[in-house]
PDB file of C-alpha atoms in Angstrom:
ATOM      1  CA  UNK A   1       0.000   0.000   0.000  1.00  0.00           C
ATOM      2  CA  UNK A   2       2.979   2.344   0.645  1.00  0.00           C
ATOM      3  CA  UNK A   3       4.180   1.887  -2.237  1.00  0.00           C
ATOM      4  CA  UNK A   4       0.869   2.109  -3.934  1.00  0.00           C
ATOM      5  CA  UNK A   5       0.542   5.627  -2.569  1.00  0.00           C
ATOM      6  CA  UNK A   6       4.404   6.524  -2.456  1.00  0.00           C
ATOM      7  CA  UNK A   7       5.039   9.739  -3.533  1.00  0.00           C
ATOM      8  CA  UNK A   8       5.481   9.175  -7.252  1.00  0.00           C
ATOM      9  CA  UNK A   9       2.020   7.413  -7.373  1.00  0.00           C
ATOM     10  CA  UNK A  10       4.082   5.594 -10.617  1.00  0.00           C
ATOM     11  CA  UNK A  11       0.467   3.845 -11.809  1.00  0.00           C
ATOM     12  CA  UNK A  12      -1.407   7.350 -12.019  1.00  0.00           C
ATOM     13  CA  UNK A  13       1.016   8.240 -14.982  1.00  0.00           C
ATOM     14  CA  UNK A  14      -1.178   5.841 -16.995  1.00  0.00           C
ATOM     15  CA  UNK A  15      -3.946   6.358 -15.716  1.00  0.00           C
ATOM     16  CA  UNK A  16      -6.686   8.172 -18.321  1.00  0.00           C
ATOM     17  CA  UNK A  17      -7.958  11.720 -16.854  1.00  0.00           C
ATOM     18  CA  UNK A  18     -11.753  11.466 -15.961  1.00  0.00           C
ATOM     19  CA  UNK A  19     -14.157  13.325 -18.289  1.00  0.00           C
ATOM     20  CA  UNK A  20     -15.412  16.093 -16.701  1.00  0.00           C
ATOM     21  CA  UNK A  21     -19.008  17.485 -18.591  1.00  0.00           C
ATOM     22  CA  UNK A  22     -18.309  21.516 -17.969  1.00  0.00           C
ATOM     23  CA  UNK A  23     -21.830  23.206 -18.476  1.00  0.00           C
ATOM     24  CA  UNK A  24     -20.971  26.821 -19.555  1.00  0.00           C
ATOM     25  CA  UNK A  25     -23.517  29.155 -19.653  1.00  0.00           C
ATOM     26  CA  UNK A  26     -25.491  29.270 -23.014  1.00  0.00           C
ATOM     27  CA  UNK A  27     -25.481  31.558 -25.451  1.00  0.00           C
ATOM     28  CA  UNK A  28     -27.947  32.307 -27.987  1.00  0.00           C
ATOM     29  CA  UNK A  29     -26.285  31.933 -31.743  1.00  0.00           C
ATOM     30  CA  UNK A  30     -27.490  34.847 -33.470  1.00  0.00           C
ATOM     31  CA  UNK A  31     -27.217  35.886 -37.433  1.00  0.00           C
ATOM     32  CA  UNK A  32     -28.277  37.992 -39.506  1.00  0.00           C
ATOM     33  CA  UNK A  33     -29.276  38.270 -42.728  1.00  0.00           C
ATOM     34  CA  UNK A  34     -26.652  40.012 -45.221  1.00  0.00           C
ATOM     35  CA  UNK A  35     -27.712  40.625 -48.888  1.00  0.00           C
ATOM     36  CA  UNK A  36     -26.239  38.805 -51.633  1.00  0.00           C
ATOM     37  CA  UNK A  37     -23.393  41.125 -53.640  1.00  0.00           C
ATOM     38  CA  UNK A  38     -24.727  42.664 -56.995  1.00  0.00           C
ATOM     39  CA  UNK A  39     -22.109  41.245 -59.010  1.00  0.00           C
ATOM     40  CA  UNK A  40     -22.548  37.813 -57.489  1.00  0.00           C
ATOM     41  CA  UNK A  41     -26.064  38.309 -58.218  1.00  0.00           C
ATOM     42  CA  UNK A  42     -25.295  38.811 -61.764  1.00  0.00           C
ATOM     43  CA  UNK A  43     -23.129  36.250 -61.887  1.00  0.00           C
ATOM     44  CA  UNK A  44     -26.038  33.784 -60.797  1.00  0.00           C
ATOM     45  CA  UNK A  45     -28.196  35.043 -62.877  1.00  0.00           C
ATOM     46  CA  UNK A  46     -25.929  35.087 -66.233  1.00  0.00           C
ATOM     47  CA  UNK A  47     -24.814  31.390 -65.120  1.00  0.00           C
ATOM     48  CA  UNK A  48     -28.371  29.821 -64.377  1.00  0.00           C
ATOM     49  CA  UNK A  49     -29.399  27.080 -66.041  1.00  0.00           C
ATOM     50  CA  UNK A  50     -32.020  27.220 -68.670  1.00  0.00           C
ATOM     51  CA  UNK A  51     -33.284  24.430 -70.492  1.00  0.00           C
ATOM     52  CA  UNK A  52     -33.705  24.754 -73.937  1.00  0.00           C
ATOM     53  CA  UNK A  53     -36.775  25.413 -76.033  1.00  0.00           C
ATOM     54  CA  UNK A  54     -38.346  22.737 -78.739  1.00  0.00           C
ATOM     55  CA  UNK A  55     -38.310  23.790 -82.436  1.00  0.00           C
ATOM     56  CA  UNK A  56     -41.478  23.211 -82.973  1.00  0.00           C
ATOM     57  CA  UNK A  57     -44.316  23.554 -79.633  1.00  0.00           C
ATOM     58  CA  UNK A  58     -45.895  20.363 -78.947  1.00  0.00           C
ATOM     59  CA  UNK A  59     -49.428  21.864 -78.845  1.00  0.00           C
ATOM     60  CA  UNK A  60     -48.462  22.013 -82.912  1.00  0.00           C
ATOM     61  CA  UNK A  61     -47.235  18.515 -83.601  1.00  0.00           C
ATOM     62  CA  UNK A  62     -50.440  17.239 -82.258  1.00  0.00           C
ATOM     63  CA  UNK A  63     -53.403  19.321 -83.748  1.00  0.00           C
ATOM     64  CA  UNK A  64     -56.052  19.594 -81.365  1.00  0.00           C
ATOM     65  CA  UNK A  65     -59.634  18.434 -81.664  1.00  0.00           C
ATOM     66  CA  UNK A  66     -61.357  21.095 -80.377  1.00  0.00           C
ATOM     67  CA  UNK A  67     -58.842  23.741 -82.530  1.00  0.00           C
ATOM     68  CA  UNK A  68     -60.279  21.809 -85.829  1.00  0.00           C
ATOM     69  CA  UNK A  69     -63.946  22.221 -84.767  1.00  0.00           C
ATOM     70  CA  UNK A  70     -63.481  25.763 -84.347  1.00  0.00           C
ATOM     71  CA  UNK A  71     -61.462  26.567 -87.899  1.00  0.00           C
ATOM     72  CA  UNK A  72     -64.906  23.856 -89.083  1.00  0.00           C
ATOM     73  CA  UNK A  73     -66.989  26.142 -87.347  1.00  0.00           C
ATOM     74  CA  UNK A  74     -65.870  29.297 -88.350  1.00  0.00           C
ATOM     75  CA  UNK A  75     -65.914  28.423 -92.062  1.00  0.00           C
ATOM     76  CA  UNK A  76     -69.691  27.166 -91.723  1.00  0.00           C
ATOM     77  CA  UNK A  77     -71.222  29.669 -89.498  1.00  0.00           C
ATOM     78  CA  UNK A  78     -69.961  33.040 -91.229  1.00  0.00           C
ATOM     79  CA  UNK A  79     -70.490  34.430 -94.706  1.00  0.00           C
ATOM     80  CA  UNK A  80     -67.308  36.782 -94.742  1.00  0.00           C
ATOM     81  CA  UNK A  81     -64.015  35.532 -94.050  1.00  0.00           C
ATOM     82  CA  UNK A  82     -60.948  37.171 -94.489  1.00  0.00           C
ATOM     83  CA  UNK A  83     -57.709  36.386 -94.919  1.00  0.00           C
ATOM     84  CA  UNK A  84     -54.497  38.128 -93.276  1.00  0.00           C
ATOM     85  CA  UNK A  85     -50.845  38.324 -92.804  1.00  0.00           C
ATOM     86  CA  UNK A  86     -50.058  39.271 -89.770  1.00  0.00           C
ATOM     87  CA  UNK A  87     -46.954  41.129 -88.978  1.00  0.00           C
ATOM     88  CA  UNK A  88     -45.906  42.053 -85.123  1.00  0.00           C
ATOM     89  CA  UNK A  89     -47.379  44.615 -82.856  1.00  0.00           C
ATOM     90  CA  UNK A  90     -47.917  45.850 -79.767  1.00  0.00           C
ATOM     91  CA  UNK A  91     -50.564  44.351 -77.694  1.00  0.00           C
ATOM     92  CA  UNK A  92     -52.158  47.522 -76.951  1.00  0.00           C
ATOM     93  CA  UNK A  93     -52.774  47.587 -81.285  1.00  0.00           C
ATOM     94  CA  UNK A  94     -54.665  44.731 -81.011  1.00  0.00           C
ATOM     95  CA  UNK A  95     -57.147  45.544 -78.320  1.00  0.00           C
ATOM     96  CA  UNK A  96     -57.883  48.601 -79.983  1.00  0.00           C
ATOM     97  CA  UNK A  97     -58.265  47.043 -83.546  1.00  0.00           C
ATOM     98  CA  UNK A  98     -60.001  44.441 -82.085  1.00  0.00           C
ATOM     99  CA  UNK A  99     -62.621  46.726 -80.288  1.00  0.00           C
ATOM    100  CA  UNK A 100     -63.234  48.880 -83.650  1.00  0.00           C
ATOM    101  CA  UNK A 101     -63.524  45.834 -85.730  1.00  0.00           C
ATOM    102  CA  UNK A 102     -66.222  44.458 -82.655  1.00  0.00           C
ATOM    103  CA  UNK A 103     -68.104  47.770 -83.225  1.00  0.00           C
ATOM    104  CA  UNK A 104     -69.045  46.495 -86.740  1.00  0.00           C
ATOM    105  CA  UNK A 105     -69.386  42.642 -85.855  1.00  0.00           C
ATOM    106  CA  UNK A 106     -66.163  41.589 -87.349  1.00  0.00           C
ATOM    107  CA  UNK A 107     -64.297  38.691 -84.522  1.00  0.00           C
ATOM    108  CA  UNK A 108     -60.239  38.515 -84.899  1.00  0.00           C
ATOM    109  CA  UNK A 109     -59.361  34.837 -85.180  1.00  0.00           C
ATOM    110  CA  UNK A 110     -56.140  33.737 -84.449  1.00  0.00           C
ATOM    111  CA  UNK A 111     -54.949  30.528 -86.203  1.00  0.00           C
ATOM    112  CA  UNK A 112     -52.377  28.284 -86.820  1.00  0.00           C
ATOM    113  CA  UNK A 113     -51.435  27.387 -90.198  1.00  0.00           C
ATOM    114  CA  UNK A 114     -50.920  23.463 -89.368  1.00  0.00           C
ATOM    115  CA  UNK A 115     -54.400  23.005 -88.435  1.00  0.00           C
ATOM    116  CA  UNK A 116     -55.880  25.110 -90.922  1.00  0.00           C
ATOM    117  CA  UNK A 117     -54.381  23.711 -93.830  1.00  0.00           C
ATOM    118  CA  UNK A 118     -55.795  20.062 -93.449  1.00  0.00           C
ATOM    119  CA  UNK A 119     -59.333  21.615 -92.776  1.00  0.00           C
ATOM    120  CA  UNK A 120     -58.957  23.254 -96.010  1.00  0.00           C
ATOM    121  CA  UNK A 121     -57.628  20.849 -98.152  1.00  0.00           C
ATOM    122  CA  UNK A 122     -60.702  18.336 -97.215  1.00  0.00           C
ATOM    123  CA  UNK A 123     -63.477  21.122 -97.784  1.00  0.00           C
ATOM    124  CA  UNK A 124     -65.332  23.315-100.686  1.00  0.00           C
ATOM    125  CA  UNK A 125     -62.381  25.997 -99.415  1.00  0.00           C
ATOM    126  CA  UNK A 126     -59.350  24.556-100.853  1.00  0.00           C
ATOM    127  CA  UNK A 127     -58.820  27.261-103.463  1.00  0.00           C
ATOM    128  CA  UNK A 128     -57.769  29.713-100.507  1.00  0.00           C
ATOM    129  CA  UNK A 129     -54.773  27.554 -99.609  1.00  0.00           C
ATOM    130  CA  UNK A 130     -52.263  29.277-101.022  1.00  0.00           C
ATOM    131  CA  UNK A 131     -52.994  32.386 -99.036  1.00  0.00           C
ATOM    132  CA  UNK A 132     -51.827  30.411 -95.520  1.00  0.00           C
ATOM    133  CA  UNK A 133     -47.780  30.695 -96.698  1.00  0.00           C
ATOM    134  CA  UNK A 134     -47.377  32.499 -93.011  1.00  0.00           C
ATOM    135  CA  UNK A 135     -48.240  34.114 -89.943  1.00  0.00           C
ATOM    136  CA  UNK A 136     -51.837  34.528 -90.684  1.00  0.00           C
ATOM    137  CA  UNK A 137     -55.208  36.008 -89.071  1.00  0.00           C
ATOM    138  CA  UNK A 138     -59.380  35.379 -90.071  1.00  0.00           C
ATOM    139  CA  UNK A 139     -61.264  38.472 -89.991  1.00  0.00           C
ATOM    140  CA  UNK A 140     -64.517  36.710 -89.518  1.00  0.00           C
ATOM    141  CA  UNK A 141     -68.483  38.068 -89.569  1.00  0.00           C
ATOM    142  CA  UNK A 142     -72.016  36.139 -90.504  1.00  0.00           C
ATOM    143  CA  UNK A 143     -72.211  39.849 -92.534  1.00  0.00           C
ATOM    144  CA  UNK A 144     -71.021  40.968 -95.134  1.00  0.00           C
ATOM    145  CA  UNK A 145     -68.852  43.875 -93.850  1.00  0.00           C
ATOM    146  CA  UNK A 146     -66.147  44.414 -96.406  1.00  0.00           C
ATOM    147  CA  UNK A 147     -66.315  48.040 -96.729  1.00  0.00           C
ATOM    148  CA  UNK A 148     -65.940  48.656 -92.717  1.00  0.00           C
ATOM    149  CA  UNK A 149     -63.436  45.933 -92.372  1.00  0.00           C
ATOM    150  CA  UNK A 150     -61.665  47.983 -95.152  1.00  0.00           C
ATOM    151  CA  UNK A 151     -61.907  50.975 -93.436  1.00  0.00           C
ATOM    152  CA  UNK A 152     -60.127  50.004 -90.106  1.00  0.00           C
ATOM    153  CA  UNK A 153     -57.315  48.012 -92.310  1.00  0.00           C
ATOM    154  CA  UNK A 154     -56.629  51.094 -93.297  1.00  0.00           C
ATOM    155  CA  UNK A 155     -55.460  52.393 -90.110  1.00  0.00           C
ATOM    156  CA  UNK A 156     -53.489  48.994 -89.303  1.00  0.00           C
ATOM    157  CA  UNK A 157     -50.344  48.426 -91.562  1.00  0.00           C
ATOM    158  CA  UNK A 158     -49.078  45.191 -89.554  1.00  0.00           C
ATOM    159  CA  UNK A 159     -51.853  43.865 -90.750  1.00  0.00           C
ATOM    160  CA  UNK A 160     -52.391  43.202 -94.767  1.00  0.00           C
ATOM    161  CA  UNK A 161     -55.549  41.509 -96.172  1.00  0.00           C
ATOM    162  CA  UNK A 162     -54.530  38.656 -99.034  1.00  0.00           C
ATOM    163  CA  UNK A 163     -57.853  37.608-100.013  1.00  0.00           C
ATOM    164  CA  UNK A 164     -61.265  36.896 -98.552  1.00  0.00           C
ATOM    165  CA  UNK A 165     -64.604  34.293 -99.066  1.00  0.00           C
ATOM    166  CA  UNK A 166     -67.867  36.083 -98.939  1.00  0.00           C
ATOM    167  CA  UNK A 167     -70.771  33.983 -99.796  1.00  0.00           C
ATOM    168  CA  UNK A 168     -68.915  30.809-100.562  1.00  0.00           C
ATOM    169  CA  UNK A 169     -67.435  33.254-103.539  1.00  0.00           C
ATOM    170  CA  UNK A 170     -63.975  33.378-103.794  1.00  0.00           C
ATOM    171  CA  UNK A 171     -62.143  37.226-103.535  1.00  0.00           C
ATOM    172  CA  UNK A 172     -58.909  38.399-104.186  1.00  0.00           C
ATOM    173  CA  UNK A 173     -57.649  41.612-102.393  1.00  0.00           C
ATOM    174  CA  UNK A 174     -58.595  43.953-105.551  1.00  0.00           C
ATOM    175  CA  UNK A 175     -62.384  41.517-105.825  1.00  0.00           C
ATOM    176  CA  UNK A 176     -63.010  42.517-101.879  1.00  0.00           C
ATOM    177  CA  UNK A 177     -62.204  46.507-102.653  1.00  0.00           C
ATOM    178  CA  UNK A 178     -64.514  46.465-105.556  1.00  0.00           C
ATOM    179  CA  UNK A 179     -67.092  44.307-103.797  1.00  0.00           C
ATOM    180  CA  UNK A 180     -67.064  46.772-100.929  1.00  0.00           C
ATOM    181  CA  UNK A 181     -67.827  50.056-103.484  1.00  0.00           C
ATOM    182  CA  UNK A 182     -71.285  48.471-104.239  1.00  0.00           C
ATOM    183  CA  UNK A 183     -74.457  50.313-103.167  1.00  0.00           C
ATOM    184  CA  UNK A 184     -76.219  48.264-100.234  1.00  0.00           C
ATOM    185  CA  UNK A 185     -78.609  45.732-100.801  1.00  0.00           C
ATOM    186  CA  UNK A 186     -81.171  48.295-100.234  1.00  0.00           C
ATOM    187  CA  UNK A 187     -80.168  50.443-102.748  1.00  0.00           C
ATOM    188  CA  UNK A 188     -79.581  47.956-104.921  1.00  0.00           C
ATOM    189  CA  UNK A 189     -83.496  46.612-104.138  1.00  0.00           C
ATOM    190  CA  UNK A 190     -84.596  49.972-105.217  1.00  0.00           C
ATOM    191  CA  UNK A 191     -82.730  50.484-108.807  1.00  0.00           C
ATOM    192  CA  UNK A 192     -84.271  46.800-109.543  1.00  0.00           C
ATOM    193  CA  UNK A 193     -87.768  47.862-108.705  1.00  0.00           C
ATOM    194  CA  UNK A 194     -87.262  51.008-110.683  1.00  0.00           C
ATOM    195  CA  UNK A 195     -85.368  49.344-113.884  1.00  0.00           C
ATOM    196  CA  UNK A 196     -88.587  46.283-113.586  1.00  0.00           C
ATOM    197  CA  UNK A 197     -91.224  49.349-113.247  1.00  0.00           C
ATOM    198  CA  UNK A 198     -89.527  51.022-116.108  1.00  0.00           C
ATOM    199  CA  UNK A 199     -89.800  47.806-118.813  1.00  0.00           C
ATOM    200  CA  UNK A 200     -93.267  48.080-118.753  1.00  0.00           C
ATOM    201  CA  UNK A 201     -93.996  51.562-119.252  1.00  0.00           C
ATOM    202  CA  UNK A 202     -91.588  51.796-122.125  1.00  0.00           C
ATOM    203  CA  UNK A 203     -93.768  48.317-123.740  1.00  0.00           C
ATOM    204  CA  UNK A 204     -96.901  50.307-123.070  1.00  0.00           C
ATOM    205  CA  UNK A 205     -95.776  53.072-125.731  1.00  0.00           C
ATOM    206  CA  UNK A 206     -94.136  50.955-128.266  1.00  0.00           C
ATOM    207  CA  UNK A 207     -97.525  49.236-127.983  1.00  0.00           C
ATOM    208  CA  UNK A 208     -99.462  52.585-128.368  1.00  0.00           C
ATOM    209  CA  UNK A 209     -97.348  54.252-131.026  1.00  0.00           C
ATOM    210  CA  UNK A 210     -98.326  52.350-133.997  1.00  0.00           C
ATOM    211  CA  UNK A 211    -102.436  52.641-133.328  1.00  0.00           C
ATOM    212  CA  UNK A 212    -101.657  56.012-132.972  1.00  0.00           C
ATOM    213  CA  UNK A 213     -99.846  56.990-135.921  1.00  0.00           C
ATOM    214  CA  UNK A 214    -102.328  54.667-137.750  1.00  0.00           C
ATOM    215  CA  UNK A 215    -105.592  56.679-136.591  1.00  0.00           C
ATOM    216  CA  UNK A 216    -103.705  60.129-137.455  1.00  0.00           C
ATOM    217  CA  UNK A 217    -103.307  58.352-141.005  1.00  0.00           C
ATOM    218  CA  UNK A 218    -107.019  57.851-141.192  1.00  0.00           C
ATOM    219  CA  UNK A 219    -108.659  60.858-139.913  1.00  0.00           C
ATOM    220  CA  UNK A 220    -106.250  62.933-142.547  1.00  0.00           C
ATOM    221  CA  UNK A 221    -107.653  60.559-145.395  1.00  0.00           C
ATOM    222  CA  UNK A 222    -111.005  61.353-144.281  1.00  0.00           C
ATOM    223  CA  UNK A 223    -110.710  64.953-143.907  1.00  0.00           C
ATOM    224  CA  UNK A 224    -109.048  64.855-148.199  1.00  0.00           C
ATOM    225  CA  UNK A 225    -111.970  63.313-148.857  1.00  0.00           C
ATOM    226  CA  UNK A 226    -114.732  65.626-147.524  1.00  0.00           C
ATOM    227  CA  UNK A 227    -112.718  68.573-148.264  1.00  0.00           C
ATOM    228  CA  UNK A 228    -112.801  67.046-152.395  1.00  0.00           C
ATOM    229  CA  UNK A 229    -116.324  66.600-152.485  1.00  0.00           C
ATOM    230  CA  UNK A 230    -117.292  70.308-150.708  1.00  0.00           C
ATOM    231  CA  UNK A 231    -114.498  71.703-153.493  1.00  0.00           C
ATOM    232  CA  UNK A 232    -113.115  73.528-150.295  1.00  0.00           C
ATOM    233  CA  UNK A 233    -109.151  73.241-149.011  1.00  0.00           C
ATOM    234  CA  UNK A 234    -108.460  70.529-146.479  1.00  0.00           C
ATOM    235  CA  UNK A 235    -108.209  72.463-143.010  1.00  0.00           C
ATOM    236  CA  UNK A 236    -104.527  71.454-141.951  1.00  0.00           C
ATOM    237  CA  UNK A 237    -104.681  68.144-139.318  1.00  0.00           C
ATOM    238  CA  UNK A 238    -104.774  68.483-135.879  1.00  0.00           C
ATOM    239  CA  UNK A 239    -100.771  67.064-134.670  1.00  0.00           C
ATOM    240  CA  UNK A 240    -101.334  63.636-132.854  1.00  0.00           C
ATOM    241  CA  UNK A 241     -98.789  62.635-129.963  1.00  0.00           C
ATOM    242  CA  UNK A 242     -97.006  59.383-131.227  1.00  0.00           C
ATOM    243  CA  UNK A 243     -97.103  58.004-127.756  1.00  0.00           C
ATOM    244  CA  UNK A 244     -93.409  57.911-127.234  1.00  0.00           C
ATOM    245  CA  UNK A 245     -89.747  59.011-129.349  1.00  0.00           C
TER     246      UNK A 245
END
């Protein structure tokens, strides 16, 4: 034992020092928020990863059902269609040539030329075809508003009208000016009741003018013939309308 606890104590030099568990007071870790550097933000944004875009959208690989029943529907249900190229503008433009062209019943129609094409090609329309070569727009209305539609055109050079159908007829660009400088159908209505009123007057005299001249003949026969037997001159004949020129 004494020389367990001499003074060396030569077995506590291998001995392992207890673990002591020192509870310091706690302290509450506390950081704040620091903004990220404006050139490291432009660096993250320059380097971000973007994935890249298909050629071609898949909503156009895959026509759409209910995108054919509309182009269907449109052709059937309106009796003026145009046809436009459409050029870019801004999207304040289009509201406001949408809302005149609304003001005289004419819809905007934006299509896509991969749908439209194989609509075409199967119906009465096939001869308007050729006009879908781009970006392209229907100026659509179940009247016939040609002249208005012209007249807000006018104001919209992005937009430039190739041809149109009106009436299952056909137009090119010069066929839909001159169709829109005819008078109105009331108009029209009138000069045909006017021209059908006319025919028959004008019958009525060329029916008229040969009784006419034929009764002038025979009263001046009559009136030689008493004037030879009274030995006196012939009093000069009355003048006879011939009924017409």
């Amino acid at each position: 034992m004494a020389a367990l606890s001499g003074g060396g104590a030569p077995w506590r030099r291998g001995w392992l020092p207890a673990l002591q568990f020192v509870r310091r007071g706690s302290k509450a870790v506390t950081r704040h928020w620091k903004a990220m550097h404006f050139q490291r933000q432009k660096l993250m944004a320059v380097t971000e990863y973007l994935a890249p875009r298909p050629a071609i959208p898949p909503c156009c690989l895959t026509p759409k059902k209910e995108k054919v029943e509309e182009v269907e529907e449109v052709f059937r249900d309106n009796r003026m269609i145009a046809i436009c190229q459409y050029n870019s503008m801004p999207g304040e433009d289009v509201v406001l040539m949408r809302h005149y062209l609304r003001k005289h019943n004419i819809e905007v129609k934006f299509v896509l030329n991969e749908i439209v094409r194989p609509v075409l090609s199967q119906s009465k329309y096939k001869n308007l075809l050729p006009l879908f070569v781009a970006r392209n727009i229907l100026l659509v209305s179940p009247e016939l508003k040609a002249k208005e539609m012209l007249r807000v055109l006018k104001g919209v050079p992005q937009v430039n009208l190739l041809g149109a159908c009106i009436d299952d007829t056909i137009l090119s660009r010069r066929g839909v000016e001159n169709f829109a400088k005819l008078p109105s159908l009331e108009v029209s209505q009138g000069q045909t009741v006017g021209a059908l009123a006319l025919l028959p007057s004008q019958t009525s005299s060329l029916l008229q003018r040969g009784p006419a001249h034929l009764t002038a003949l025979l009263d001046e026969h009559i009136r030689r013939l008493q004037a030879g037997e009274t030995g006196s001159p012939p009093e000069p004949a009355p003048a006879h309308s011939s009924g017409g020129h």
